[in-house]
Amino acid sequence: TLYTLKLGYSWIYGDSEPKEWWPWMNNKWILPKHLFIIWIIAHKRLLTQSRLQHLNMTTQENCNICDDGLETVNHLFASCRYSRGIFAKLGDWCGIKFPEEDCINWWLHYRERSATKKKIVGIILAAGIYNLWNVRNLAKIELAVKNQNFVIRSIINDVIRRIDHIVTKTECPNTRDWIERLKMGGTD
């Protein structure tokens, strides 16, 4: 048989099933710094309080932001009342109701006719997760939690800058209208 790159790759890495988080990594529209946090989460390496405790690096368990529950990835990005508030306001802005559970897995199964719109929703979620992680780190270091409206404005600015940089004018009219509404302040 002839050698092909595909055969060489299979020989080195084996025939493995695609990972459930691969669509995140394949969304080239997401900023690399946002994608990096998603990659760390996908590999279960994000240093939340529960993980730090498991590694015997801390005795604190509670969330640094809300101090209500055990700080896990699910708590930090789904159950924490602060993050729920952020995603609720982002949902109002973009006209999409984000679930109160696992936003990361929800996006993987999010059905949208427009591939562009799905990618933009991925940008919104990734920017939200990245900024929430920054809020968490600030809360851990400085014992202060940023104002939600400030964080939301920062996420929206990240998303709009990315959309301006990536999206072409050739998108379908419905998607173009939705993007213009986002730029004008949201769909509410």
mmCIF file with all atom_site columns, C-alpha atoms in Angstrom:
data_model
loop_
_atom_site.group_PDB
_atom_site.id
_atom_site.type_symbol
_atom_site.label_atom_id
_atom_site.label_alt_id
_atom_site.label_comp_id
_atom_site.label_asym_id
_atom_site.label_entity_id
_atom_site.label_seq_id
_atom_site.pdbx_PDB_ins_code
_atom_site.Cartn_x
_atom_site.Cartn_y
_atom_site.Cartn_z
_atom_site.occupancy
_atom_site.B_iso_or_equiv
_atom_site.pdbx_formal_charge
_atom_site.auth_seq_id
_atom_site.auth_comp_id
_atom_site.auth_asym_id
_atom_site.auth_atom_id
_atom_site.pdbx_PDB_model_num
ATOM 1   C CA . THR A 1 1   ? 0.000   0.000  0.000  1.00 0.00 ? 1   THR A CA 1
ATOM 2   C CA . LEU A 1 2   ? 0.963   3.577  -0.514 1.00 0.00 ? 2   LEU A CA 1
ATOM 3   C CA . TYR A 1 3   ? 1.797   5.782  2.425  1.00 0.00 ? 3   TYR A CA 1
ATOM 4   C CA . THR A 1 4   ? -0.658  8.584  3.061  1.00 0.00 ? 4   THR A CA 1
ATOM 5   C CA . LEU A 1 5   ? -0.662  11.249 5.714  1.00 0.00 ? 5   LEU A CA 1
ATOM 6   C CA . LYS A 1 6   ? -3.931  9.842  7.042  1.00 0.00 ? 6   LYS A CA 1
ATOM 7   C CA . LEU A 1 7   ? -2.376  6.371  7.477  1.00 0.00 ? 7   LEU A CA 1
ATOM 8   C CA . GLY A 1 8   ? 0.665   7.874  9.195  1.00 0.00 ? 8   GLY A CA 1
ATOM 9   C CA . TYR A 1 9   ? -1.520  9.863  11.573 1.00 0.00 ? 9   TYR A CA 1
ATOM 10  C CA . SER A 1 10  ? -3.600  6.754  12.361 1.00 0.00 ? 10  SER A CA 1
ATOM 11  C CA . TRP A 1 11  ? -0.451  4.742  12.979 1.00 0.00 ? 11  TRP A CA 1
ATOM 12  C CA . ILE A 1 12  ? 0.932   7.334  15.427 1.00 0.00 ? 12  ILE A CA 1
ATOM 13  C CA . TYR A 1 13  ? -2.272  8.359  17.226 1.00 0.00 ? 13  TYR A CA 1
ATOM 14  C CA . GLY A 1 14  ? -4.542  5.387  16.634 1.00 0.00 ? 14  GLY A CA 1
ATOM 15  C CA . ASP A 1 15  ? -8.107  5.520  15.460 1.00 0.00 ? 15  ASP A CA 1
ATOM 16  C CA . SER A 1 16  ? -9.838  7.485  18.173 1.00 0.00 ? 16  SER A CA 1
ATOM 17  C CA . GLU A 1 17  ? -13.322 8.863  18.355 1.00 0.00 ? 17  GLU A CA 1
ATOM 18  C CA . PRO A 1 18  ? -13.606 12.628 17.948 1.00 0.00 ? 18  PRO A CA 1
ATOM 19  C CA . LYS A 1 19  ? -13.792 14.404 21.290 1.00 0.00 ? 19  LYS A CA 1
ATOM 20  C CA . GLU A 1 20  ? -17.068 16.039 22.282 1.00 0.00 ? 20  GLU A CA 1
ATOM 21  C CA . TRP A 1 21  ? -15.359 19.408 22.740 1.00 0.00 ? 21  TRP A CA 1
ATOM 22  C CA . TRP A 1 22  ? -13.752 19.413 19.285 1.00 0.00 ? 22  TRP A CA 1
ATOM 23  C CA . PRO A 1 23  ? -16.305 21.865 17.786 1.00 0.00 ? 23  PRO A CA 1
ATOM 24  C CA . TRP A 1 24  ? -15.021 24.486 20.240 1.00 0.00 ? 24  TRP A CA 1
ATOM 25  C CA . MET A 1 25  ? -11.456 24.006 19.053 1.00 0.00 ? 25  MET A CA 1
ATOM 26  C CA . ASN A 1 26  ? -12.599 24.003 15.444 1.00 0.00 ? 26  ASN A CA 1
ATOM 27  C CA . ASN A 1 27  ? -14.326 27.401 15.769 1.00 0.00 ? 27  ASN A CA 1
ATOM 28  C CA . LYS A 1 28  ? -11.567 29.616 14.379 1.00 0.00 ? 28  LYS A CA 1
ATOM 29  C CA . TRP A 1 29  ? -13.638 32.707 15.169 1.00 0.00 ? 29  TRP A CA 1
ATOM 30  C CA . ILE A 1 30  ? -13.070 32.376 18.909 1.00 0.00 ? 30  ILE A CA 1
ATOM 31  C CA . LEU A 1 31  ? -10.100 34.370 20.191 1.00 0.00 ? 31  LEU A CA 1
ATOM 32  C CA . PRO A 1 32  ? -7.122  32.156 21.093 1.00 0.00 ? 32  PRO A CA 1
ATOM 33  C CA . LYS A 1 33  ? -7.006  33.426 24.698 1.00 0.00 ? 33  LYS A CA 1
ATOM 34  C CA . HIS A 1 34  ? -10.696 32.463 25.068 1.00 0.00 ? 34  HIS A CA 1
ATOM 35  C CA . LEU A 1 35  ? -10.109 29.120 23.362 1.00 0.00 ? 35  LEU A CA 1
ATOM 36  C CA . PHE A 1 36  ? -7.263  28.332 25.735 1.00 0.00 ? 36  PHE A CA 1
ATOM 37  C CA . ILE A 1 37  ? -9.592  28.432 28.769 1.00 0.00 ? 37  ILE A CA 1
ATOM 38  C CA . ILE A 1 38  ? -12.082 26.196 26.924 1.00 0.00 ? 38  ILE A CA 1
ATOM 39  C CA . TRP A 1 39  ? -9.234  23.779 26.141 1.00 0.00 ? 39  TRP A CA 1
ATOM 40  C CA . ILE A 1 40  ? -8.180  23.678 29.802 1.00 0.00 ? 40  ILE A CA 1
ATOM 41  C CA . ILE A 1 41  ? -11.795 23.023 30.850 1.00 0.00 ? 41  ILE A CA 1
ATOM 42  C CA . ALA A 1 42  ? -12.155 20.283 28.222 1.00 0.00 ? 42  ALA A CA 1
ATOM 43  C CA . HIS A 1 43  ? -9.063  18.562 29.609 1.00 0.00 ? 43  HIS A CA 1
ATOM 44  C CA . LYS A 1 44  ? -10.342 18.933 33.201 1.00 0.00 ? 44  LYS A CA 1
ATOM 45  C CA . ARG A 1 45  ? -7.318  21.009 34.203 1.00 0.00 ? 45  ARG A CA 1
ATOM 46  C CA . LEU A 1 46  ? -8.900  24.305 35.282 1.00 0.00 ? 46  LEU A CA 1
ATOM 47  C CA . LEU A 1 47  ? -7.632  25.067 38.775 1.00 0.00 ? 47  LEU A CA 1
ATOM 48  C CA . THR A 1 48  ? -10.905 25.628 40.589 1.00 0.00 ? 48  THR A CA 1
ATOM 49  C CA . GLN A 1 49  ? -11.018 25.454 44.370 1.00 0.00 ? 49  GLN A CA 1
ATOM 50  C CA . SER A 1 50  ? -12.256 21.847 44.268 1.00 0.00 ? 50  SER A CA 1
ATOM 51  C CA . ARG A 1 51  ? -9.364  20.826 42.001 1.00 0.00 ? 51  ARG A CA 1
ATOM 52  C CA . LEU A 1 52  ? -6.845  22.744 44.126 1.00 0.00 ? 52  LEU A CA 1
ATOM 53  C CA . GLN A 1 53  ? -8.195  20.991 47.219 1.00 0.00 ? 53  GLN A CA 1
ATOM 54  C CA . HIS A 1 54  ? -7.956  17.627 45.467 1.00 0.00 ? 54  HIS A CA 1
ATOM 55  C CA . LEU A 1 55  ? -4.289  18.431 44.754 1.00 0.00 ? 55  LEU A CA 1
ATOM 56  C CA . ASN A 1 56  ? -3.813  19.424 48.435 1.00 0.00 ? 56  ASN A CA 1
ATOM 57  C CA . MET A 1 57  ? -2.976  22.996 47.445 1.00 0.00 ? 57  MET A CA 1
ATOM 58  C CA . THR A 1 58  ? -5.749  24.750 49.400 1.00 0.00 ? 58  THR A CA 1
ATOM 59  C CA . THR A 1 59  ? -8.233  24.164 52.167 1.00 0.00 ? 59  THR A CA 1
ATOM 60  C CA . GLN A 1 60  ? -10.828 26.595 50.818 1.00 0.00 ? 60  GLN A CA 1
ATOM 61  C CA . GLU A 1 61  ? -13.705 24.990 48.951 1.00 0.00 ? 61  GLU A CA 1
ATOM 62  C CA . ASN A 1 62  ? -16.243 27.733 48.405 1.00 0.00 ? 62  ASN A CA 1
ATOM 63  C CA . CYS A 1 63  ? -16.641 29.769 45.257 1.00 0.00 ? 63  CYS A CA 1
ATOM 64  C CA . ASN A 1 64  ? -14.461 32.880 45.302 1.00 0.00 ? 64  ASN A CA 1
ATOM 65  C CA . ILE A 1 65  ? -17.230 34.901 43.644 1.00 0.00 ? 65  ILE A CA 1
ATOM 66  C CA . CYS A 1 66  ? -20.454 34.010 45.476 1.00 0.00 ? 66  CYS A CA 1
ATOM 67  C CA . ASP A 1 67  ? -19.130 32.010 48.461 1.00 0.00 ? 67  ASP A CA 1
ATOM 68  C CA . ASP A 1 68  ? -22.252 29.814 48.167 1.00 0.00 ? 68  ASP A CA 1
ATOM 69  C CA . GLY A 1 69  ? -21.075 26.467 46.903 1.00 0.00 ? 69  GLY A CA 1
ATOM 70  C CA . LEU A 1 70  ? -18.152 24.231 46.119 1.00 0.00 ? 70  LEU A CA 1
ATOM 71  C CA . GLU A 1 71  ? -16.178 25.908 43.325 1.00 0.00 ? 71  GLU A CA 1
ATOM 72  C CA . THR A 1 72  ? -16.248 23.420 40.457 1.00 0.00 ? 72  THR A CA 1
ATOM 73  C CA . VAL A 1 73  ? -16.292 24.144 36.728 1.00 0.00 ? 73  VAL A CA 1
ATOM 74  C CA . ASN A 1 74  ? -20.051 23.525 36.653 1.00 0.00 ? 74  ASN A CA 1
ATOM 75  C CA . HIS A 1 75  ? -20.640 25.791 39.621 1.00 0.00 ? 75  HIS A CA 1
ATOM 76  C CA . LEU A 1 76  ? -18.407 28.569 38.332 1.00 0.00 ? 76  LEU A CA 1
ATOM 77  C CA . PHE A 1 77  ? -19.894 28.730 34.834 1.00 0.00 ? 77  PHE A CA 1
ATOM 78  C CA . ALA A 1 78  ? -23.462 27.541 35.458 1.00 0.00 ? 78  ALA A CA 1
ATOM 79  C CA . SER A 1 79  ? -24.689 27.414 39.071 1.00 0.00 ? 79  SER A CA 1
ATOM 80  C CA . CYS A 1 80  ? -23.039 30.503 40.557 1.00 0.00 ? 80  CYS A CA 1
ATOM 81  C CA . ARG A 1 81  ? -25.640 33.272 40.815 1.00 0.00 ? 81  ARG A CA 1
ATOM 82  C CA . TYR A 1 82  ? -23.086 35.784 39.512 1.00 0.00 ? 82  TYR A CA 1
ATOM 83  C CA . SER A 1 83  ? -22.395 33.765 36.340 1.00 0.00 ? 83  SER A CA 1
ATOM 84  C CA . ARG A 1 84  ? -26.106 33.002 35.869 1.00 0.00 ? 84  ARG A CA 1
ATOM 85  C CA . GLY A 1 85  ? -26.707 36.748 35.971 1.00 0.00 ? 85  GLY A CA 1
ATOM 86  C CA . ILE A 1 86  ? -23.976 37.351 33.386 1.00 0.00 ? 86  ILE A CA 1
ATOM 87  C CA . PHE A 1 87  ? -25.296 34.691 30.991 1.00 0.00 ? 87  PHE A CA 1
ATOM 88  C CA . ALA A 1 88  ? -28.908 35.853 31.483 1.00 0.00 ? 88  ALA A CA 1
ATOM 89  C CA . LYS A 1 89  ? -27.961 39.418 30.492 1.00 0.00 ? 89  LYS A CA 1
ATOM 90  C CA . LEU A 1 90  ? -25.853 38.172 27.571 1.00 0.00 ? 90  LEU A CA 1
ATOM 91  C CA . GLY A 1 91  ? -28.851 36.090 26.486 1.00 0.00 ? 91  GLY A CA 1
ATOM 92  C CA . ASP A 1 92  ? -31.065 39.182 26.607 1.00 0.00 ? 92  ASP A CA 1
ATOM 93  C CA . TRP A 1 93  ? -28.488 41.054 24.528 1.00 0.00 ? 93  TRP A CA 1
ATOM 94  C CA . CYS A 1 94  ? -28.211 38.435 21.787 1.00 0.00 ? 94  CYS A CA 1
ATOM 95  C CA . GLY A 1 95  ? -31.796 37.134 21.930 1.00 0.00 ? 95  GLY A CA 1
ATOM 96  C CA . ILE A 1 96  ? -30.857 33.587 22.933 1.00 0.00 ? 96  ILE A CA 1
ATOM 97  C CA . LYS A 1 97  ? -31.830 31.919 26.187 1.00 0.00 ? 97  LYS A CA 1
ATOM 98  C CA . PHE A 1 98  ? -28.774 30.238 27.635 1.00 0.00 ? 98  PHE A CA 1
ATOM 99  C CA . PRO A 1 99  ? -29.514 27.279 29.898 1.00 0.00 ? 99  PRO A CA 1
ATOM 100 C CA . GLU A 1 100 ? -28.936 27.524 33.624 1.00 0.00 ? 100 GLU A CA 1
ATOM 101 C CA . GLU A 1 101 ? -27.005 24.265 33.530 1.00 0.00 ? 101 GLU A CA 1
ATOM 102 C CA . ASP A 1 102 ? -23.976 23.445 31.471 1.00 0.00 ? 102 ASP A CA 1
ATOM 103 C CA . CYS A 1 103 ? -23.518 26.196 28.847 1.00 0.00 ? 103 CYS A CA 1
ATOM 104 C CA . ILE A 1 104 ? -20.463 24.511 27.369 1.00 0.00 ? 104 ILE A CA 1
ATOM 105 C CA . ASN A 1 105 ? -22.208 21.258 26.438 1.00 0.00 ? 105 ASN A CA 1
ATOM 106 C CA . TRP A 1 106 ? -25.369 23.152 25.476 1.00 0.00 ? 106 TRP A CA 1
ATOM 107 C CA . TRP A 1 107 ? -23.449 24.983 22.733 1.00 0.00 ? 107 TRP A CA 1
ATOM 108 C CA . LEU A 1 108 ? -22.169 21.713 21.294 1.00 0.00 ? 108 LEU A CA 1
ATOM 109 C CA . HIS A 1 109 ? -25.781 20.628 20.704 1.00 0.00 ? 109 HIS A CA 1
ATOM 110 C CA . TYR A 1 110 ? -27.108 24.089 19.800 1.00 0.00 ? 110 TYR A CA 1
ATOM 111 C CA . ARG A 1 111 ? -29.007 23.853 16.532 1.00 0.00 ? 111 ARG A CA 1
ATOM 112 C CA . GLU A 1 112 ? -28.934 26.900 14.321 1.00 0.00 ? 112 GLU A CA 1
ATOM 113 C CA . ARG A 1 113 ? -29.554 27.129 10.612 1.00 0.00 ? 113 ARG A CA 1
ATOM 114 C CA . SER A 1 114 ? -26.938 29.776 10.197 1.00 0.00 ? 114 SER A CA 1
ATOM 115 C CA . ALA A 1 115 ? -23.406 28.499 10.746 1.00 0.00 ? 115 ALA A CA 1
ATOM 116 C CA . THR A 1 116 ? -22.341 32.112 11.233 1.00 0.00 ? 116 THR A CA 1
ATOM 117 C CA . LYS A 1 117 ? -24.845 32.644 14.030 1.00 0.00 ? 117 LYS A CA 1
ATOM 118 C CA . LYS A 1 118 ? -23.748 29.430 15.764 1.00 0.00 ? 118 LYS A CA 1
ATOM 119 C CA . LYS A 1 119 ? -20.120 30.553 15.583 1.00 0.00 ? 119 LYS A CA 1
ATOM 120 C CA . ILE A 1 120 ? -21.030 33.960 17.015 1.00 0.00 ? 120 ILE A CA 1
ATOM 121 C CA . VAL A 1 121 ? -22.912 32.297 19.876 1.00 0.00 ? 121 VAL A CA 1
ATOM 122 C CA . GLY A 1 122 ? -19.706 30.292 20.462 1.00 0.00 ? 122 GLY A CA 1
ATOM 123 C CA . ILE A 1 123 ? -17.757 33.565 20.565 1.00 0.00 ? 123 ILE A CA 1
ATOM 124 C CA . ILE A 1 124 ? -20.222 34.961 23.131 1.00 0.00 ? 124 ILE A CA 1
ATOM 125 C CA . LEU A 1 125 ? -20.005 31.888 25.368 1.00 0.00 ? 125 LEU A CA 1
ATOM 126 C CA . ALA A 1 126 ? -16.215 31.661 25.135 1.00 0.00 ? 126 ALA A CA 1
ATOM 127 C CA . ALA A 1 127 ? -15.827 35.373 25.920 1.00 0.00 ? 127 ALA A CA 1
ATOM 128 C CA . GLY A 1 128 ? -18.222 34.947 28.852 1.00 0.00 ? 128 GLY A CA 1
ATOM 129 C CA . ILE A 1 129 ? -16.285 31.983 30.237 1.00 0.00 ? 129 ILE A CA 1
ATOM 130 C CA . TYR A 1 130 ? -12.939 33.756 29.807 1.00 0.00 ? 130 TYR A CA 1
ATOM 131 C CA . ASN A 1 131 ? -14.164 36.931 31.524 1.00 0.00 ? 131 ASN A CA 1
ATOM 132 C CA . LEU A 1 132 ? -15.800 34.962 34.352 1.00 0.00 ? 132 LEU A CA 1
ATOM 133 C CA . TRP A 1 133 ? -12.506 33.179 34.956 1.00 0.00 ? 133 TRP A CA 1
ATOM 134 C CA . ASN A 1 134 ? -10.793 36.576 35.156 1.00 0.00 ? 134 ASN A CA 1
ATOM 135 C CA . VAL A 1 135 ? -13.446 37.769 37.636 1.00 0.00 ? 135 VAL A CA 1
ATOM 136 C CA . ARG A 1 136 ? -12.846 34.633 39.705 1.00 0.00 ? 136 ARG A CA 1
ATOM 137 C CA . ASN A 1 137 ? -9.088  35.184 39.734 1.00 0.00 ? 137 ASN A CA 1
ATOM 138 C CA . LEU A 1 138 ? -9.505  38.829 40.728 1.00 0.00 ? 138 LEU A CA 1
ATOM 139 C CA . ALA A 1 139 ? -11.896 37.774 43.508 1.00 0.00 ? 139 ALA A CA 1
ATOM 140 C CA . LYS A 1 140 ? -9.354  35.211 44.744 1.00 0.00 ? 140 LYS A CA 1
ATOM 141 C CA . ILE A 1 141 ? -6.389  37.605 44.691 1.00 0.00 ? 141 ILE A CA 1
ATOM 142 C CA . GLU A 1 142 ? -7.947  40.954 45.629 1.00 0.00 ? 142 GLU A CA 1
ATOM 143 C CA . LEU A 1 143 ? -11.014 39.687 47.509 1.00 0.00 ? 143 LEU A CA 1
ATOM 144 C CA . ALA A 1 144 ? -13.206 41.932 45.344 1.00 0.00 ? 144 ALA A CA 1
ATOM 145 C CA . VAL A 1 145 ? -15.789 40.986 42.710 1.00 0.00 ? 145 VAL A CA 1
ATOM 146 C CA . LYS A 1 146 ? -16.149 43.163 39.613 1.00 0.00 ? 146 LYS A CA 1
ATOM 147 C CA . ASN A 1 147 ? -19.488 44.807 38.906 1.00 0.00 ? 147 ASN A CA 1
ATOM 148 C CA . GLN A 1 148 ? -21.601 42.600 36.617 1.00 0.00 ? 148 GLN A CA 1
ATOM 149 C CA . ASN A 1 149 ? -22.452 45.446 34.244 1.00 0.00 ? 149 ASN A CA 1
ATOM 150 C CA . PHE A 1 150 ? -18.758 46.205 33.773 1.00 0.00 ? 150 PHE A CA 1
ATOM 151 C CA . VAL A 1 151 ? -18.025 42.551 32.959 1.00 0.00 ? 151 VAL A CA 1
ATOM 152 C CA . ILE A 1 152 ? -20.975 42.316 30.552 1.00 0.00 ? 152 ILE A CA 1
ATOM 153 C CA . ARG A 1 153 ? -19.834 45.478 28.738 1.00 0.00 ? 153 ARG A CA 1
ATOM 154 C CA . SER A 1 154 ? -16.327 43.990 28.458 1.00 0.00 ? 154 SER A CA 1
ATOM 155 C CA . ILE A 1 155 ? -17.708 40.726 26.997 1.00 0.00 ? 155 ILE A CA 1
ATOM 156 C CA . ILE A 1 156 ? -19.933 42.579 24.533 1.00 0.00 ? 156 ILE A CA 1
ATOM 157 C CA . ASN A 1 157 ? -17.005 44.756 23.413 1.00 0.00 ? 157 ASN A CA 1
ATOM 158 C CA . ASP A 1 158 ? -14.839 41.634 22.890 1.00 0.00 ? 158 ASP A CA 1
ATOM 159 C CA . VAL A 1 159 ? -17.599 40.007 20.831 1.00 0.00 ? 159 VAL A CA 1
ATOM 160 C CA . ILE A 1 160 ? -18.329 43.062 18.686 1.00 0.00 ? 160 ILE A CA 1
ATOM 161 C CA . ARG A 1 161 ? -14.626 43.627 17.944 1.00 0.00 ? 161 ARG A CA 1
ATOM 162 C CA . ARG A 1 162 ? -14.307 39.977 16.933 1.00 0.00 ? 162 ARG A CA 1
ATOM 163 C CA . ILE A 1 163 ? -17.427 40.113 14.747 1.00 0.00 ? 163 ILE A CA 1
ATOM 164 C CA . ASP A 1 164 ? -16.142 43.242 13.006 1.00 0.00 ? 164 ASP A CA 1
ATOM 165 C CA . HIS A 1 165 ? -12.834 41.499 12.359 1.00 0.00 ? 165 HIS A CA 1
ATOM 166 C CA . ILE A 1 166 ? -14.247 38.182 11.091 1.00 0.00 ? 166 ILE A CA 1
ATOM 167 C CA . VAL A 1 167 ? -17.748 38.421 9.629  1.00 0.00 ? 167 VAL A CA 1
ATOM 168 C CA . THR A 1 168 ? -18.081 39.274 5.974  1.00 0.00 ? 168 THR A CA 1
ATOM 169 C CA . LYS A 1 169 ? -20.843 41.289 4.378  1.00 0.00 ? 169 LYS A CA 1
ATOM 170 C CA . THR A 1 170 ? -21.961 38.281 2.328  1.00 0.00 ? 170 THR A CA 1
ATOM 171 C CA . GLU A 1 171 ? -23.906 36.628 5.160  1.00 0.00 ? 171 GLU A CA 1
ATOM 172 C CA . CYS A 1 172 ? -27.592 35.887 4.685  1.00 0.00 ? 172 CYS A CA 1
ATOM 173 C CA . PRO A 1 173 ? -29.943 38.860 5.351  1.00 0.00 ? 173 PRO A CA 1
ATOM 174 C CA . ASN A 1 174 ? -31.391 37.423 8.594  1.00 0.00 ? 174 ASN A CA 1
ATOM 175 C CA . THR A 1 175 ? -27.932 36.848 10.052 1.00 0.00 ? 175 THR A CA 1
ATOM 176 C CA . ARG A 1 176 ? -26.746 40.285 8.892  1.00 0.00 ? 176 ARG A CA 1
ATOM 177 C CA . ASP A 1 177 ? -29.773 41.895 10.583 1.00 0.00 ? 177 ASP A CA 1
ATOM 178 C CA . TRP A 1 178 ? -29.111 39.979 13.809 1.00 0.00 ? 178 TRP A CA 1
ATOM 179 C CA . ILE A 1 179 ? -25.445 41.045 13.771 1.00 0.00 ? 179 ILE A CA 1
ATOM 180 C CA . GLU A 1 180 ? -26.422 44.685 13.214 1.00 0.00 ? 180 GLU A CA 1
ATOM 181 C CA . ARG A 1 181 ? -28.873 44.496 16.152 1.00 0.00 ? 181 ARG A CA 1
ATOM 182 C CA . LEU A 1 182 ? -26.069 43.112 18.331 1.00 0.00 ? 182 LEU A CA 1
ATOM 183 C CA . LYS A 1 183 ? -23.821 46.005 17.363 1.00 0.00 ? 183 LYS A CA 1
ATOM 184 C CA . MET A 1 184 ? -26.592 48.505 18.111 1.00 0.00 ? 184 MET A CA 1
ATOM 185 C CA . GLY A 1 185 ? -26.967 47.250 21.656 1.00 0.00 ? 185 GLY A CA 1
ATOM 186 C CA . GLY A 1 186 ? -28.779 43.971 21.479 1.00 0.00 ? 186 GLY A CA 1
ATOM 187 C CA . THR A 1 187 ? -31.999 42.364 20.431 1.00 0.00 ? 187 THR A CA 1
ATOM 188 C CA . ASP A 1 188 ? -34.184 43.282 23.388 1.00 0.00 ? 188 ASP A CA 1
#
